[in-house]
Short mmCIF file of C-alpha atoms in Angstrom, two decimals:
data_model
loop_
_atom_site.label_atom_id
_atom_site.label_comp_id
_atom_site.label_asym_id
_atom_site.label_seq_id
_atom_site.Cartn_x
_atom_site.Cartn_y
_atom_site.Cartn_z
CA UNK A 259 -7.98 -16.58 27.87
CA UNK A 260 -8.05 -14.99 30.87
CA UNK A 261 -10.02 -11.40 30.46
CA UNK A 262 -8.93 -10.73 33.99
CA UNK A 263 -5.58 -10.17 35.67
CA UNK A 264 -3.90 -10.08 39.01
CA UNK A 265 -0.54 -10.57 38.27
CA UNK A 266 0.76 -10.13 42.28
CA UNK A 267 -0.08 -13.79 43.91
CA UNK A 268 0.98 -12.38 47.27
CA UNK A 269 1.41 -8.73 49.10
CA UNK A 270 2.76 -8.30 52.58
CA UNK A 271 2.07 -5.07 54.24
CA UNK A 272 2.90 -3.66 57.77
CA UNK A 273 0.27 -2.52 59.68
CA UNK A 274 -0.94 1.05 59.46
CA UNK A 275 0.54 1.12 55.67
CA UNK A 276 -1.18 1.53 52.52
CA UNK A 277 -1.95 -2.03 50.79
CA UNK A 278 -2.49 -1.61 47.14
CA UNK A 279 -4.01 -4.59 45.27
CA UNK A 280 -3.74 -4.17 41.15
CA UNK A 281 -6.29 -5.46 38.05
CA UNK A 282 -6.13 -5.89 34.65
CA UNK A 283 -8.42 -5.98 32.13
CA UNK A 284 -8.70 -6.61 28.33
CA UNK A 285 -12.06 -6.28 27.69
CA UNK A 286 -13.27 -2.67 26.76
CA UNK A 287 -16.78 -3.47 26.96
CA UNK A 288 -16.25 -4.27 31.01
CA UNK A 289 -18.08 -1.56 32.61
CA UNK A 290 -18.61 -2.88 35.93
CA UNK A 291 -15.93 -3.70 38.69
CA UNK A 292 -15.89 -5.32 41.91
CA UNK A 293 -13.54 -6.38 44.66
CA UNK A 294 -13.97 -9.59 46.92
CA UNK A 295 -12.12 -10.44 49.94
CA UNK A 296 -12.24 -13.85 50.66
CA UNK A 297 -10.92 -16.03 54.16
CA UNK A 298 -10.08 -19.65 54.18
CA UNK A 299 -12.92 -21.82 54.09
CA UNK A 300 -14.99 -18.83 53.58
CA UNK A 301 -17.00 -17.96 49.96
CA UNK A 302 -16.12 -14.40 48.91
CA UNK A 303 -17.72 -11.16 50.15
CA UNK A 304 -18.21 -8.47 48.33
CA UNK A 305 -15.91 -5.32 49.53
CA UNK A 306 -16.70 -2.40 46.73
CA UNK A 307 -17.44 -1.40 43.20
CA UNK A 308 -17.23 0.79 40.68
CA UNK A 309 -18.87 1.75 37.70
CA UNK A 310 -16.97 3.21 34.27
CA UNK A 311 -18.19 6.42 34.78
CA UNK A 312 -16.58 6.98 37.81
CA UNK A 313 -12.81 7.18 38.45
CA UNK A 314 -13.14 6.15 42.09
CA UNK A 315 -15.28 4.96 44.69
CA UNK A 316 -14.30 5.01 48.12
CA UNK A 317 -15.96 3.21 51.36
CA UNK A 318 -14.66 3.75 54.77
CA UNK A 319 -10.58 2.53 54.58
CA UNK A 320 -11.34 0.99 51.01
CA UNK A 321 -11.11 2.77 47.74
CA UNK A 322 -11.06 1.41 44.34
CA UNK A 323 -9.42 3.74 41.89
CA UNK A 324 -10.46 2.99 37.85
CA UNK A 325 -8.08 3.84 34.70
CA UNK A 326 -9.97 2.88 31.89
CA UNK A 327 -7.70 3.93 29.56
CA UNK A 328 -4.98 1.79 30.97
CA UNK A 329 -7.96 -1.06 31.62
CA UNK A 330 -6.21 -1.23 35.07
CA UNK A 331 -7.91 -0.80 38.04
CA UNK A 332 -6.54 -0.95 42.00
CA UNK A 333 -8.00 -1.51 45.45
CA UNK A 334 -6.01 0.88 48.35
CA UNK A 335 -6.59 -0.31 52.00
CA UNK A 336 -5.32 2.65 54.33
CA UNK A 337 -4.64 1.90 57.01
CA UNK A 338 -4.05 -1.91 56.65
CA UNK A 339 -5.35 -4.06 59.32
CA UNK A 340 -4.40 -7.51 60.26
CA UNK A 341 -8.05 -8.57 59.95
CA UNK A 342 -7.35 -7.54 56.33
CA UNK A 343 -5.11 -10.41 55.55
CA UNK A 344 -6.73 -12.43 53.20
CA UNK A 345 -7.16 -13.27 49.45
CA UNK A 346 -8.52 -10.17 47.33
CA UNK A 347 -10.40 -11.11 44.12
CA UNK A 348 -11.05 -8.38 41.44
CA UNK A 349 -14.13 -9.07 38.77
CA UNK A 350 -15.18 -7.51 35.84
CA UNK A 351 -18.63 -7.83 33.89
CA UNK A 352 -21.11 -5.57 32.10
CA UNK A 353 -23.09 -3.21 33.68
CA UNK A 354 -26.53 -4.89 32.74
CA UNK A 355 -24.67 -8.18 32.14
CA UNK A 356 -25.15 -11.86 33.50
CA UNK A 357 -21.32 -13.07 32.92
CA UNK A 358 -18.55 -12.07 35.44
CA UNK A 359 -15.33 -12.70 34.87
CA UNK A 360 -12.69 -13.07 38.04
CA UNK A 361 -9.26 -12.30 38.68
CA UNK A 362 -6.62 -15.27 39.93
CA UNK A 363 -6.68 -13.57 42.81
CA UNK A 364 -4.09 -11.62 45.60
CA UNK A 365 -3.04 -12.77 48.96
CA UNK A 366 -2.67 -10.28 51.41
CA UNK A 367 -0.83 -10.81 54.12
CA UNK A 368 -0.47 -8.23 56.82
CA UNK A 369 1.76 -7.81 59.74
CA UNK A 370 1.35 -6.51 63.08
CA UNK B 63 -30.36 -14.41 58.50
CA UNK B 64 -29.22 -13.91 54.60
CA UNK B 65 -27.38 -16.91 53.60
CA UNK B 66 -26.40 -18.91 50.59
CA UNK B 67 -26.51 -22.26 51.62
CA UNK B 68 -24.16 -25.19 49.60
CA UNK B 69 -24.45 -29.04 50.38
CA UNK B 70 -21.79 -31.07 51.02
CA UNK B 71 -19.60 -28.97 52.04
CA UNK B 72 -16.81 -31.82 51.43
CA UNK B 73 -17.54 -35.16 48.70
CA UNK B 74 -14.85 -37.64 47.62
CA UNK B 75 -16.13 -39.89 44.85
CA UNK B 76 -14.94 -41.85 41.74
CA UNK B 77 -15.69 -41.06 38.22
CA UNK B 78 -18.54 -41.95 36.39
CA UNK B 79 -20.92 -41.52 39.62
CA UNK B 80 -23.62 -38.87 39.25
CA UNK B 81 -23.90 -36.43 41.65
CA UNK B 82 -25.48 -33.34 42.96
CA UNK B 83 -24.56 -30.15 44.47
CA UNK B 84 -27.22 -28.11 46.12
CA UNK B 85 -27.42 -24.66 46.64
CA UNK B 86 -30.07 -22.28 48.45
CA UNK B 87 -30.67 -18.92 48.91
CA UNK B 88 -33.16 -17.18 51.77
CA UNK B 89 -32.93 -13.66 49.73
CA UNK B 90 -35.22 -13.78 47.18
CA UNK B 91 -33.01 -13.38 44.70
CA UNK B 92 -33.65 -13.47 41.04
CA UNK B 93 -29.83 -14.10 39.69
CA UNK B 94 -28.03 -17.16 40.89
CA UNK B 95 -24.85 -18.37 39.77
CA UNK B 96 -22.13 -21.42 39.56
CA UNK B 97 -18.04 -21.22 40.20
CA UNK B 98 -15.26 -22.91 40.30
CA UNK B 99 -11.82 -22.09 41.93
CA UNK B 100 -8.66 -23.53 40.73
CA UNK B 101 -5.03 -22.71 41.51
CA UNK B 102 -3.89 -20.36 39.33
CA UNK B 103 -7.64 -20.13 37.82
CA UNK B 104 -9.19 -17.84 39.82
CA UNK B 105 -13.16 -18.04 39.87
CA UNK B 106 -14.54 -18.95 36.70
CA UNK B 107 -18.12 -19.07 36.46
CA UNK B 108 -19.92 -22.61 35.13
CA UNK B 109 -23.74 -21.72 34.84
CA UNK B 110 -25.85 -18.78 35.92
CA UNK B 111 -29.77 -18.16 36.43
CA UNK B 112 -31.45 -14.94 35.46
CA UNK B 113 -34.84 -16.68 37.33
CA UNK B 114 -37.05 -19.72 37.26
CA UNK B 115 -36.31 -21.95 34.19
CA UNK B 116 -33.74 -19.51 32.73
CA UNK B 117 -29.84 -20.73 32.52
CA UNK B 118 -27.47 -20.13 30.83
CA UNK B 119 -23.88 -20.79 30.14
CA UNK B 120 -21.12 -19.23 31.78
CA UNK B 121 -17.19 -19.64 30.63
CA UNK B 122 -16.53 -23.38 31.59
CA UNK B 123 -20.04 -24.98 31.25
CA UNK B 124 -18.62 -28.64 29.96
CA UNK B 125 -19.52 -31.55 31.83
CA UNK B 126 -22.11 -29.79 33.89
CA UNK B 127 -25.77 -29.20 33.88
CA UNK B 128 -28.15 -26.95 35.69
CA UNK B 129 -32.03 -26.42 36.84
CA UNK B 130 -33.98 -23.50 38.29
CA UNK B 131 -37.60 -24.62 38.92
CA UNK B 132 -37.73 -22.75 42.43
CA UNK B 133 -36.43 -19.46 42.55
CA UNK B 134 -34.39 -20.74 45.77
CA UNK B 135 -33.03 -23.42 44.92
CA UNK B 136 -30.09 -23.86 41.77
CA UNK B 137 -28.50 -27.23 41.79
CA UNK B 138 -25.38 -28.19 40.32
CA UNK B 139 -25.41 -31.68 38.80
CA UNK B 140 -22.07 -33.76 37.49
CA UNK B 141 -23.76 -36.32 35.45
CA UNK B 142 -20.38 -38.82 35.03
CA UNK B 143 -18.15 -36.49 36.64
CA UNK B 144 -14.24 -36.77 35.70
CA UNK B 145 -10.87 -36.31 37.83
CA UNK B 146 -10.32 -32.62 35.83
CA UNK B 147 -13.66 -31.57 38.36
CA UNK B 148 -11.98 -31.73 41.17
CA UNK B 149 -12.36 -28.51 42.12
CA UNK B 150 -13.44 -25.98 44.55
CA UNK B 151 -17.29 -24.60 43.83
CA UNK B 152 -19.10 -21.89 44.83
CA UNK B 153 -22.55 -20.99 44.36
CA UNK B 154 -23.55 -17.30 44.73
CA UNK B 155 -26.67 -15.28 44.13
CA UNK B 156 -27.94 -11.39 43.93
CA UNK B 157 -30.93 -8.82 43.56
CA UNK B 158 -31.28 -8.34 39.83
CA UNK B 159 -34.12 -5.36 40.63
CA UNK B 160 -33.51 -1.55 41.28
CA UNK B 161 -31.98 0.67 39.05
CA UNK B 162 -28.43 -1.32 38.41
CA UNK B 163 -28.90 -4.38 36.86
CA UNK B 164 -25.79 -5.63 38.36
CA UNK B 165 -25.72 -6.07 42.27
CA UNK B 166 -23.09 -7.38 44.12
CA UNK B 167 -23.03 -11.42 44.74
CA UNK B 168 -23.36 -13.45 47.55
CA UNK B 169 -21.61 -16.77 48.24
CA UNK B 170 -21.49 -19.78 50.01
CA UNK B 171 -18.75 -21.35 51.84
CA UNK B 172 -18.07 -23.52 48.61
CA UNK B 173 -18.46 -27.18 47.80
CA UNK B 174 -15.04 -29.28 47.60
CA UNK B 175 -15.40 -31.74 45.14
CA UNK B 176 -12.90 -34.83 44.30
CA UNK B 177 -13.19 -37.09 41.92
CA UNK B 178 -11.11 -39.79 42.03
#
């Protein structure tokens, strides 16, 4: 059962506009996020995190925003780039854990 | 430079036929770790390392075994590997030390693996 959700396969964006990426979760004792942004032929790099006792983290255009009452998280990309097309993976695990647990993944495509 | 290094990058191969997919890292890192990437799957992780001659299972562990005798080094072995393998894998690995247990992973460019 998947403990992880990204129920958008694909977001297209103009650039210069907000690109907002969505994440489920459904385990409550997740208290460690993470976003990945992954290129073709590439392995993933890591983009952000957050822990549960913050609300939101933000680095440079990137900020990851955390509900954890809703167990819904979301990455915001202001403003989007066209370097930022790719596929966005969101992971969840315990903060002193050894198990992560990934999203199926967002494609982001945007246009110039 | 820090890499996570996976080889072969591409294998085609029938079923039944051991084989091995290595993985190295140049960070000193303690924690090393074993996915796979299916449509419509996401990442799930197969094995993971805490250090030297400690695995453990991830979420899909069937049909797959692990070693850690070198803290670079975590290979990936399909003993009689089966068509539902064929797959996308990634091996990844982080700093376990410092205050936060839980650093952010590295990857390698992934491993694709057929099995006819």
């Amino acid at each position: 059962d998947q403990q992880v959700k990204q129920n958008s396969p694909s977001l297209s964006v103009q650039e210069g506009r907000i690109s907002i990426l969505n994440c489920d979760y459904t385990n409550s004792m997740f208290d460690y996020f993470l976003w990945y942004k992954k290129y073709p032929a590439e392995g993933p790099t890591f983009l952000i995190s957050i822990s549960s006792i913050k609300d939101k983290n933000e680095d440079g255009r990137f900020t990851v925003f955390l509900n954890k009452s809703a167990k819904h998280l979301s990455l915001h990309i202001v403003p989007s780039q066209p370097g930022d097309s790719a596929v966005y993976f969101c992971a969840a695990s315990k903060y002193t854990g050894n198990q992560f647990y990934f999203g199926t993944g967002t494609s982001l495509t945007v246009i110039p | 430079e820090a890499q996570v290094t996976q080889n072969p990058r591409y294998l085609i191969t029938v079923t039944g036929k051991k084989l091995t997919v290595t993985c190295s890292q140049n960070m000193n890192h303690e924690y090393m770790s074993w996915y796979r990437q299916d449509p419509g799957l996401g990442l799930r992780q197969i094995y993971y390392s805490m250090n030297v001659e400690v695995t453990d299972k991830g979420d899909v562990p069937e049909g797959y075994k692990v070693s850690r005798k070198e803290k670079r080094n975590f290979p990936l072995i399909l003993e009689s590997p089966s068509p539902n393998q064929t797959s996308l894998y990634f091996c990844a690995s982080s700093d376990r030390t410092g205050r936060s247990s839980n650093q952010p992973q590295h990857f390698g460019d992934g491993t694709r693996l057929s099995i006819l």
